[in-house]
mmCIF file of C-alpha atoms and ligand atoms in Angstrom:
data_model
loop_
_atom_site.group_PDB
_atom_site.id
_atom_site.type_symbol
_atom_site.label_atom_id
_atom_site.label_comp_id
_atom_site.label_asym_id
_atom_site.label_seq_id
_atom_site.Cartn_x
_atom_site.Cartn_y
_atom_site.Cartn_z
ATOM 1 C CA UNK A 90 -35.788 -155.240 -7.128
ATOM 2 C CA UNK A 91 -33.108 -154.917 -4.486
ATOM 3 C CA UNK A 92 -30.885 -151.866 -3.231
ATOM 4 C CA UNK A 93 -27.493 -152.110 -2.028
ATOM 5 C CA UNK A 94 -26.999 -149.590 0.692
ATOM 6 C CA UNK A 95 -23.722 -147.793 0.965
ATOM 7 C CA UNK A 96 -21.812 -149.128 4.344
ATOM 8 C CA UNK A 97 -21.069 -145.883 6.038
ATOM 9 C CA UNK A 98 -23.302 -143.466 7.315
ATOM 10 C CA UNK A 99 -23.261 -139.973 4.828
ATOM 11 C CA UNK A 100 -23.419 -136.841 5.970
ATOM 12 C CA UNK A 101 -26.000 -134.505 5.979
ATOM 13 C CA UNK A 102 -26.783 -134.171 1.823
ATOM 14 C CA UNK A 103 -27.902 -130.176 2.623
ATOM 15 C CA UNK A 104 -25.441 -129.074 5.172
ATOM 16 C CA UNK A 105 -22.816 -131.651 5.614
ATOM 17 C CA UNK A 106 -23.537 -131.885 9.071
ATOM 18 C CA UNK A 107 -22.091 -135.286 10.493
ATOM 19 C CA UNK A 108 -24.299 -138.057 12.710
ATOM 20 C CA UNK A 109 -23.805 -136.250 15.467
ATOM 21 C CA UNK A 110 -26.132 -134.073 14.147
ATOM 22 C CA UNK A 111 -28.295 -136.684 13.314
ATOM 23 C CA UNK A 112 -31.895 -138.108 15.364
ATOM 24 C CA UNK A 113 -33.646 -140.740 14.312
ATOM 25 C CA UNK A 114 -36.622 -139.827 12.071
ATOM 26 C CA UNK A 115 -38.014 -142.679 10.115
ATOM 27 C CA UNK A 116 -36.983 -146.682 10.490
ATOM 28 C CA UNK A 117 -36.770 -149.016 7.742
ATOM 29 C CA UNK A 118 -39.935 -150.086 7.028
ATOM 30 C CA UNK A 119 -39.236 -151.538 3.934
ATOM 31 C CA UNK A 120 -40.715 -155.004 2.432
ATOM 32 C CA UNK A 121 -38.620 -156.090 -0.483
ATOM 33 C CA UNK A 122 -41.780 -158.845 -1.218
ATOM 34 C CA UNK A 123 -43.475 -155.607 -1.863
ATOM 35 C CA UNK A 124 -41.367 -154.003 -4.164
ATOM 36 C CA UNK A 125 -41.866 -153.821 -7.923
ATOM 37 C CA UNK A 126 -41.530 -151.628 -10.844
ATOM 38 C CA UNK A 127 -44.511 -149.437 -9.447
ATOM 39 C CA UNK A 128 -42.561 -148.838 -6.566
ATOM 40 C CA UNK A 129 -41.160 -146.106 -8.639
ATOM 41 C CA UNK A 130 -43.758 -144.870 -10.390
ATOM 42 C CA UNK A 131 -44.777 -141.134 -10.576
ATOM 43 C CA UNK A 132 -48.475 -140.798 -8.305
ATOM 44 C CA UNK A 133 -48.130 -144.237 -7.489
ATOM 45 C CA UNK A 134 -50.810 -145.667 -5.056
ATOM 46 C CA UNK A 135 -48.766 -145.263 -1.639
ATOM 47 C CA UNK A 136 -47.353 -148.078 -0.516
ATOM 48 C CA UNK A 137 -45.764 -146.409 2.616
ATOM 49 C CA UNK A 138 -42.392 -147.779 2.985
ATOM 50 C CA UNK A 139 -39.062 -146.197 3.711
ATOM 51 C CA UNK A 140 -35.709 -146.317 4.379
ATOM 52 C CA UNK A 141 -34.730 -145.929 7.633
ATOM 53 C CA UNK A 142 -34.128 -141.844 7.595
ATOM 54 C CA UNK A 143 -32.405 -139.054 10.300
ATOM 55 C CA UNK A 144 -33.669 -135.687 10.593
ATOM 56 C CA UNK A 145 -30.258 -133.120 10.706
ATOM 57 C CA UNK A 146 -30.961 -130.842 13.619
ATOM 58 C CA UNK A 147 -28.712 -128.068 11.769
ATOM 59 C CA UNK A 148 -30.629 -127.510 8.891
ATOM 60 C CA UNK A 149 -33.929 -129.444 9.087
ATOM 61 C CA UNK A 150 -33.377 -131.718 6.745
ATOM 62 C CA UNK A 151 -35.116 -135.458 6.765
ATOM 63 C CA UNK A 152 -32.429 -138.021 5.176
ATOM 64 C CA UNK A 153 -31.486 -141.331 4.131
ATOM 65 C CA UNK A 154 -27.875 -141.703 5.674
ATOM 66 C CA UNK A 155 -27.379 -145.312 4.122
ATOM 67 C CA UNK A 156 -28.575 -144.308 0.510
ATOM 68 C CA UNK A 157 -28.986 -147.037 -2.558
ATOM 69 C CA UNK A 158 -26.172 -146.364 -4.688
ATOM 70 C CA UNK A 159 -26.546 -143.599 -7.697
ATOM 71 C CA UNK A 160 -26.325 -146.725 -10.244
ATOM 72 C CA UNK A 161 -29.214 -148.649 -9.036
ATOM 73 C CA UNK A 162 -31.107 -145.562 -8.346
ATOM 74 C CA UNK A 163 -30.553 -144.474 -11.851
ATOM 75 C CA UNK A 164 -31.617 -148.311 -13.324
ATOM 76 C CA UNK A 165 -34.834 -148.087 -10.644
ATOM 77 C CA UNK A 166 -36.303 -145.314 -12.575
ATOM 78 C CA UNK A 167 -35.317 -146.170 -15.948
ATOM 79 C CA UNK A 168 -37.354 -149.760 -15.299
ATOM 80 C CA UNK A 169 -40.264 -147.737 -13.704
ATOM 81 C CA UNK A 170 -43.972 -148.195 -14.908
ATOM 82 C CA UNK A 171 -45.883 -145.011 -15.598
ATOM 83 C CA UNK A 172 -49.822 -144.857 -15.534
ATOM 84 C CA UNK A 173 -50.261 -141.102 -14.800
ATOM 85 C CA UNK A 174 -50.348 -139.536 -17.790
ATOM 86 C CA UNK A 175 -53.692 -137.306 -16.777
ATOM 87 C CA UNK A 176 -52.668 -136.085 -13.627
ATOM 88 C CA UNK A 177 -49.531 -135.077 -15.060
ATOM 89 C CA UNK A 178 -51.281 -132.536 -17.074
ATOM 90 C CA UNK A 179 -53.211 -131.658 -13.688
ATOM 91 C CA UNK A 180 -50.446 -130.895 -11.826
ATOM 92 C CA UNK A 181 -48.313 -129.202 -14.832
ATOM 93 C CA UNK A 182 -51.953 -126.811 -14.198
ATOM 94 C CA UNK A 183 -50.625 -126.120 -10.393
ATOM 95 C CA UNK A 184 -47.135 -125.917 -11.235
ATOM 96 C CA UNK A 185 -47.818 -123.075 -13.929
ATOM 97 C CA UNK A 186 -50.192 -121.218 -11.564
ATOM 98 C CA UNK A 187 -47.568 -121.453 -8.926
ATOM 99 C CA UNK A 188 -44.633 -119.898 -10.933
ATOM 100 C CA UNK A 189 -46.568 -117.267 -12.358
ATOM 101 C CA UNK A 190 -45.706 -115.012 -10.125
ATOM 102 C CA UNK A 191 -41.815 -115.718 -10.310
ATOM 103 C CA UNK A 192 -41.997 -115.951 -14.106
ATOM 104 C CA UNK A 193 -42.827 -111.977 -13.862
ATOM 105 C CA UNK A 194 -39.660 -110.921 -11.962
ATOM 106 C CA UNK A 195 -37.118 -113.332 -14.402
ATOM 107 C CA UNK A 196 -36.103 -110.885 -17.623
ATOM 108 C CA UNK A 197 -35.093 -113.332 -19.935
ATOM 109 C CA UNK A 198 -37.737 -116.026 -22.125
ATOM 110 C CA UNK A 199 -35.016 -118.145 -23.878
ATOM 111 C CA UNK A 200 -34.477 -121.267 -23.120
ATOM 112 C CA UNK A 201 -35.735 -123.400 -20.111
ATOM 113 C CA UNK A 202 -34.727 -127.040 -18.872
ATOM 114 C CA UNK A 203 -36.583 -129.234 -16.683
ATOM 115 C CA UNK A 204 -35.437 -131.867 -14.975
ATOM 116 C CA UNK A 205 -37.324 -134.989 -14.325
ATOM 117 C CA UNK A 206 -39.550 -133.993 -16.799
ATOM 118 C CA UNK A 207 -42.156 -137.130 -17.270
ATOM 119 C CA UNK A 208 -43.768 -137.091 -20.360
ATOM 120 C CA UNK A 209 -43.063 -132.942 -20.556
ATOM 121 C CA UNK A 210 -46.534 -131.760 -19.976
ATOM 122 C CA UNK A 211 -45.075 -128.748 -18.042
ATOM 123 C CA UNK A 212 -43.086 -128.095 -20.965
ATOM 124 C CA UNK A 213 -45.650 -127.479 -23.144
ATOM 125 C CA UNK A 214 -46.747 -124.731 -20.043
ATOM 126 C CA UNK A 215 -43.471 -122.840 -20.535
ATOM 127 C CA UNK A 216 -43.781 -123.409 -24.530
ATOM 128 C CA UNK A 217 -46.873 -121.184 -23.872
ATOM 129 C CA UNK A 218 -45.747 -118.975 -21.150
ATOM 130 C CA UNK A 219 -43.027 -117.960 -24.077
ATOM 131 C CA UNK A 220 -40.323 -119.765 -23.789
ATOM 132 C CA UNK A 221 -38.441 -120.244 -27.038
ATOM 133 C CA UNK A 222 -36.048 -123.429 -26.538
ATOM 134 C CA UNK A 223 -37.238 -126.579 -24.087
ATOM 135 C CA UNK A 224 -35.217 -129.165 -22.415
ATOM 136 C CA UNK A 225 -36.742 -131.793 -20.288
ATOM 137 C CA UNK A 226 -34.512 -135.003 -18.638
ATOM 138 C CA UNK A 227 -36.290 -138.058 -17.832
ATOM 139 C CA UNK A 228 -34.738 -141.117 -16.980
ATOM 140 C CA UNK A 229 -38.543 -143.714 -17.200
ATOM 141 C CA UNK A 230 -38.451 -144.969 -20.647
ATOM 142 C CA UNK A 231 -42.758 -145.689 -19.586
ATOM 143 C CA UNK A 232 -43.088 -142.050 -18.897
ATOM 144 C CA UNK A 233 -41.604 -140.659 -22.389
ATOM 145 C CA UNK A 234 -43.194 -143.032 -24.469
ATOM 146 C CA UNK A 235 -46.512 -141.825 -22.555
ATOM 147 C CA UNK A 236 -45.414 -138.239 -23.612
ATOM 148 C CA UNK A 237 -47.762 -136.635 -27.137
ATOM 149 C CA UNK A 238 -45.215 -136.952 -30.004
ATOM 150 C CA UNK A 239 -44.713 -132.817 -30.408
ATOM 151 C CA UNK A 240 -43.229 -133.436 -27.039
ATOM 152 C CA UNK A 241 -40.490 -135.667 -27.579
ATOM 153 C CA UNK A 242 -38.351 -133.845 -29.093
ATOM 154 C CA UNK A 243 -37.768 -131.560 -26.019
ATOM 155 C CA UNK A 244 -37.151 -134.851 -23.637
ATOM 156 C CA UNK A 245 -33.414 -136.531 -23.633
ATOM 157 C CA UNK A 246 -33.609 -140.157 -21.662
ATOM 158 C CA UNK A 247 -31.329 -140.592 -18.901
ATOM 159 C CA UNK A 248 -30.423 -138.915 -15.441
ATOM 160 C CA UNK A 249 -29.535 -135.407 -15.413
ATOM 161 C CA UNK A 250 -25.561 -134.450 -15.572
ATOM 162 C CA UNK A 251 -24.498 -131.268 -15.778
ATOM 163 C CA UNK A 252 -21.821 -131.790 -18.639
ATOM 164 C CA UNK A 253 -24.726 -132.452 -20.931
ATOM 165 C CA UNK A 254 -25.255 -128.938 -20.817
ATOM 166 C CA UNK A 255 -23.087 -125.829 -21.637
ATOM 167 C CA UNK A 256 -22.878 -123.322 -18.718
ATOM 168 C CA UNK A 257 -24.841 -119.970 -18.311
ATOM 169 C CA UNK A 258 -26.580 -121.098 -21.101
ATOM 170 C CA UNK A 259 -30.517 -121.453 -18.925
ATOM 171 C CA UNK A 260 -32.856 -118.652 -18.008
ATOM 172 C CA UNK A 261 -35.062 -121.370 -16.208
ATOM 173 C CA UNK A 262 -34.425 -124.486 -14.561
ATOM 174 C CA UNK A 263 -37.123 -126.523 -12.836
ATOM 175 C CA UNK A 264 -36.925 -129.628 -10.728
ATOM 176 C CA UNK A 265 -40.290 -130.580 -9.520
ATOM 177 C CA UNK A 266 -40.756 -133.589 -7.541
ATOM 178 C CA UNK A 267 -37.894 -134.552 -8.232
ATOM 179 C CA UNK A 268 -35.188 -133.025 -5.597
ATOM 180 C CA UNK A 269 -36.422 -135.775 -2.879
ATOM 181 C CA UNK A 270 -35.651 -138.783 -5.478
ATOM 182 C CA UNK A 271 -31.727 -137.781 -6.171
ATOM 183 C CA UNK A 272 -28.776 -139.011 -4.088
ATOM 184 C CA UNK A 273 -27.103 -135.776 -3.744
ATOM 185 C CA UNK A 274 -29.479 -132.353 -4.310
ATOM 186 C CA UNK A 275 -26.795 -130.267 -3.208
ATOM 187 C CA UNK A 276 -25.209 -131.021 -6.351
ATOM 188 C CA UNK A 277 -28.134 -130.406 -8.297
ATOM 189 C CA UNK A 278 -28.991 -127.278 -7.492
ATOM 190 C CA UNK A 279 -25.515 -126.411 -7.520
ATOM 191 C CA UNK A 280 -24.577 -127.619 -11.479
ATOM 192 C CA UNK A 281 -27.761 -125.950 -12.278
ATOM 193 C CA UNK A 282 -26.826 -122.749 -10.791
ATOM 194 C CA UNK A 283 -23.434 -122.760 -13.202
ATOM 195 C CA UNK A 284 -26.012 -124.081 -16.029
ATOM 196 C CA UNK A 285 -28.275 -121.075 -15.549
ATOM 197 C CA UNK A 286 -27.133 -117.534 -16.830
ATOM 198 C CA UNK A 287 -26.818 -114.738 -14.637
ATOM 199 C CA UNK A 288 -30.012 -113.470 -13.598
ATOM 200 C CA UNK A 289 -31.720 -116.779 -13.996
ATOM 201 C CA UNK A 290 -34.003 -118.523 -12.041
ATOM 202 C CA UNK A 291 -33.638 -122.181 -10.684
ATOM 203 C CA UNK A 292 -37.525 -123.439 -9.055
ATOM 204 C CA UNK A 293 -38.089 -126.365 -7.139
ATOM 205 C CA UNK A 294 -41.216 -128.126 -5.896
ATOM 206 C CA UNK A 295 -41.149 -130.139 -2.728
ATOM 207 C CA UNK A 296 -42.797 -131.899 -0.206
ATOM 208 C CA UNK A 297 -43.208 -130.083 2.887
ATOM 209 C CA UNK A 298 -42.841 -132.701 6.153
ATOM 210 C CA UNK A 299 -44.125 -130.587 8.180
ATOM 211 C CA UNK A 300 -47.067 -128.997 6.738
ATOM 212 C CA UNK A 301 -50.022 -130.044 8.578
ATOM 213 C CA UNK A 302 -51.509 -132.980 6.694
ATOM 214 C CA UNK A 303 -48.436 -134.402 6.749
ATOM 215 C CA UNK A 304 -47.546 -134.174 10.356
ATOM 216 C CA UNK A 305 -51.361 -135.132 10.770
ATOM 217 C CA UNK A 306 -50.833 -138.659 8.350
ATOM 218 C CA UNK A 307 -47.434 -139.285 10.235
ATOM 219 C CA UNK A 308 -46.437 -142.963 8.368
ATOM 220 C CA UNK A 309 -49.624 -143.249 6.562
ATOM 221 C CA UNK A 310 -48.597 -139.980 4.622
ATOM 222 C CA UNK A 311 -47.677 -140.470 0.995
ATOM 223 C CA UNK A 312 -44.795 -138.520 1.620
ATOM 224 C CA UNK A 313 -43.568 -141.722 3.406
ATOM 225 C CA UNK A 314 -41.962 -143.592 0.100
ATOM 226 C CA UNK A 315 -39.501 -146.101 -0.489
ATOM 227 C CA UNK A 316 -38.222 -143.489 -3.353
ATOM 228 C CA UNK A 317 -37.262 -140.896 -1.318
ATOM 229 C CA UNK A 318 -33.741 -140.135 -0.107
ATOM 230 C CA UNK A 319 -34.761 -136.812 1.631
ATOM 231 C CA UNK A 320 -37.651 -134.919 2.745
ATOM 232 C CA UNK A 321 -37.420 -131.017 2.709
ATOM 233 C CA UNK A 322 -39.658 -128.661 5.002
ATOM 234 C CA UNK A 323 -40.365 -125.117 3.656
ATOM 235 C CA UNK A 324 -37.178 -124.235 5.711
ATOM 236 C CA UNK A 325 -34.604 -126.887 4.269
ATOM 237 C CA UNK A 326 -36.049 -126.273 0.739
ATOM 238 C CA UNK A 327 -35.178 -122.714 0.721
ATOM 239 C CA UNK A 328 -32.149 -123.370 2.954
ATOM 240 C CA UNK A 329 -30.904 -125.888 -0.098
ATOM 241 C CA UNK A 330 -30.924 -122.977 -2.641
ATOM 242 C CA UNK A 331 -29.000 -120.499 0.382
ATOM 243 C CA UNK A 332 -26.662 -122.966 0.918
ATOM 244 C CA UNK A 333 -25.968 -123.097 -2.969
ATOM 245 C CA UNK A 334 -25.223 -119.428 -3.819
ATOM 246 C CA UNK A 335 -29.113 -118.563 -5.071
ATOM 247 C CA UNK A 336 -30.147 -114.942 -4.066
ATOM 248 C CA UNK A 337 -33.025 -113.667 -3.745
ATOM 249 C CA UNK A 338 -34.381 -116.791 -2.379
ATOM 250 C CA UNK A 339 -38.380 -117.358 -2.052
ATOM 251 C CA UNK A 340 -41.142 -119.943 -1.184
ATOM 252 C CA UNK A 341 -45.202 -120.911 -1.454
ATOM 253 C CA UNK A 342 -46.682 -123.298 -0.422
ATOM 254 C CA UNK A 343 -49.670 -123.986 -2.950
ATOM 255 C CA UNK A 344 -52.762 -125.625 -4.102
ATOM 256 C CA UNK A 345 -52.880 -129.237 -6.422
ATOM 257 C CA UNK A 346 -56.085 -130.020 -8.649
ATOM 258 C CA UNK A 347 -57.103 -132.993 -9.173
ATOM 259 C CA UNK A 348 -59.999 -135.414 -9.988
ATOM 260 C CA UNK A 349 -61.691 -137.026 -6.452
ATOM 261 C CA UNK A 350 -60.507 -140.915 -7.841
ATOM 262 C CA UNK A 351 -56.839 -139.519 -7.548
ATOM 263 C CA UNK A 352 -57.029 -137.565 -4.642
ATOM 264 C CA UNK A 353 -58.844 -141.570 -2.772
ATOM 265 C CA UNK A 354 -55.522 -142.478 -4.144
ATOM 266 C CA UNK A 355 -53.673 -140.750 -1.511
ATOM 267 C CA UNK A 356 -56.112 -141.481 1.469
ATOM 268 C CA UNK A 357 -54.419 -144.141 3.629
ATOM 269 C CA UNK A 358 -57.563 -147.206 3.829
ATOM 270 C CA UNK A 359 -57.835 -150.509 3.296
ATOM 271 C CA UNK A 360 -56.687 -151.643 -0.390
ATOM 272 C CA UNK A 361 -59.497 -153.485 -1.480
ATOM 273 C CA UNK A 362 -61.814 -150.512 -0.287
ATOM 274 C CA UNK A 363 -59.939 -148.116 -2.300
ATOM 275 C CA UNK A 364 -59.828 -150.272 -5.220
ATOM 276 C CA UNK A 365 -63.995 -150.439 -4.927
ATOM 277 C CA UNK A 366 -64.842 -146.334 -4.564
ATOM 278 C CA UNK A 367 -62.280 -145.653 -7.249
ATOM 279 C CA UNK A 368 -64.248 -147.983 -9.623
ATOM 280 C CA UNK A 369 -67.296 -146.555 -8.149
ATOM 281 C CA UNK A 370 -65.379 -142.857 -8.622
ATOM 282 C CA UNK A 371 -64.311 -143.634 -12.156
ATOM 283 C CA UNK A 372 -66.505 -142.517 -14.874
ATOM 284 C CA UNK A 373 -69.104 -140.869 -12.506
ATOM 285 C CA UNK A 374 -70.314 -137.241 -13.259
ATOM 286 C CA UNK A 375 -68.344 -135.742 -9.558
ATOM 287 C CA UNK A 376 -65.041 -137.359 -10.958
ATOM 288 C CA UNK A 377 -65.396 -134.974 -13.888
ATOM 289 C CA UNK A 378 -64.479 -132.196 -11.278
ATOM 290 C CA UNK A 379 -61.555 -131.110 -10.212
ATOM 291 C CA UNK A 380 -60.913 -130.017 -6.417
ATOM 292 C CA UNK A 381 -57.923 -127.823 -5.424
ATOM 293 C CA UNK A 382 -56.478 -128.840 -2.182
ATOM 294 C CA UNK A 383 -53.509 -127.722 -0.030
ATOM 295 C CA UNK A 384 -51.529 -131.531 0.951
ATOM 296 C CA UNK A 385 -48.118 -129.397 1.602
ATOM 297 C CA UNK A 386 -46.400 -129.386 -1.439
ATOM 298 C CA UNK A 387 -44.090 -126.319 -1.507
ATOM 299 C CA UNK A 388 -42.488 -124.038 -4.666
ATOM 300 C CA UNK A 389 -38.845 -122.689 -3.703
ATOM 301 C CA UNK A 390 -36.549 -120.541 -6.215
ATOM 302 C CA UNK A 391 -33.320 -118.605 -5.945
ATOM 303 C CA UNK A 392 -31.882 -116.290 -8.728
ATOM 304 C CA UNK A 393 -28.197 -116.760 -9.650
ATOM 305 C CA UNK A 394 -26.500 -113.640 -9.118
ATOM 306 C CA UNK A 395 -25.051 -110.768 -11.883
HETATM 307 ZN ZN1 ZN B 1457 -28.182 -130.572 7.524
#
């Protein structure tokens, strides 16, 4: 699986700040023996390679100024594999717990779109949180034909594009884990703020680069991925929605839970080790548990205005 990088340098994808606002952030650390369809896989085990990224003094923002090109991004994903089918209920659990507390200031319960929506589990959330029409985008054919078949008819395969959709037509719009992975998410947040009807509420979940377990991991954080074309901090994610015309614009940082096995996933050790304690993990009584943990994953929303 190779990428074809653009020639020249982009600008900032947040701000449009040029190179000269640019430092060096992350080099290219990536092994193309070492990539395969896993590579972009949802929860994958890390493999901890990236593209060589600049951090935009002006706005905070961690990017990949040579990009793959939308195209092969686009046939990446569609090709991925998808294996985490439980955790995606797990963290659809987080998610919903996290946007309570925005779901009580938005007035209107109509319809909702998600986008990246795997195999829709957080769909099912908003299905009970009352919302009465669900749209979810996915673009892994693995991940939707993981999803339970009352699900599918919410999820439409492919990449999100705005003139799928008919403007101010969206009380919700949610775009978790998802804003890191697209080319341009200054465009995103910007169709879905025309997509969304007055009033409504666009959320986003994030990484945060510099929340402490992630400034403490440095290149062994999972965070570090050969998927991602930008990494937000709480400042740049809210700054994204700003920049885009959101008002009203808010962020939390909050807490995953999930089973011990997965969270080994994530701890940067020797690969054959891991492999033994999550055998060892699996299918004992203390993987039955869930544990809530803070690893710097961040909520940010903006209203469109009246
Ligand atoms: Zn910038």
């Amino acid at each position: 699986m190779r990428h074809d990088p653009i020639i020249t340098a982009r600008a900032c994808p947040l701000c449009g700040a040029g190179a000269d606002q640019a430092e060096p952030f992350l080099a290219d650390s990536r092994d193309e023996t070492r990539l395969s369809a896993s590579s972009f896989a949802s929860r994958k085990v890390p493999e901890y390679m990236s593209h060589a990224m600049v951090c935009c003094r002006a706005c905070d923002l961690a990017y990949v100024d040579r990009p793959p090109s939308v195209e092969s991004l686009a046939a990446s994903y569609h090709a991925a594999d998808y294996d985490s089918a439980d955790e995606a209920e797990d963290a659809a659990d987080a998610y919903a717990r996290a946007l309570a507390p925005v779901l009580e200031k938005l007035k209107g319960r109509g319809a909702a779109l998600e986008i990246g929506t795997g195999t829709a589990a957080f769909l099912d959330r908003l299905e009970g949180a009352g919302f009465a029409e669900l749209v979810g985008v996915e673009p892994s054919s693995a991940a939707i034909a993981a999803a339970p078949d009352h699900r599918r008819p919410w999820i439409r395969e492919g990449i999100f594009e705005e003139a799928n959709f008919a403007p101010d037509s969206f009380d919700l719009i949610c775009c978790f884990m998802t804003l890191e992975h697209v080319q341009d998410p200054g465009a995103l947040v910007a169709s879905a703020l025309r997509l969304l009807k007055p009033g409504g509420v666009f959320v986003g979940v994030t990484h945060d680069r510099r929340a402490w377990l992630n400034r403490l991991l440095g290149r062994r954080s999972p965070i570090v991925d050969v998927e991602h074309m930008q990494l937000f901090s709480a400042q740049s994610a809210r700054r994204l929605l700003e920049h885009n015309g959101y008002e009203a614009v808010g962020g939390a940082s909050f807490r995953n839970s999930y089973r011990p096995s997965y969270w080994l996933r994530l701890v940067p050790m020797p690969g054959a080790l891991k492999h033994r304690l999550t055998r060892l993990l699996r299918g004992s009584w203390f993987d039955r548990w869930h544990l809530p943990l803070n690893v710097g994953n961040f909520m940010s929303w903006g209203f469109k205005p009246y």
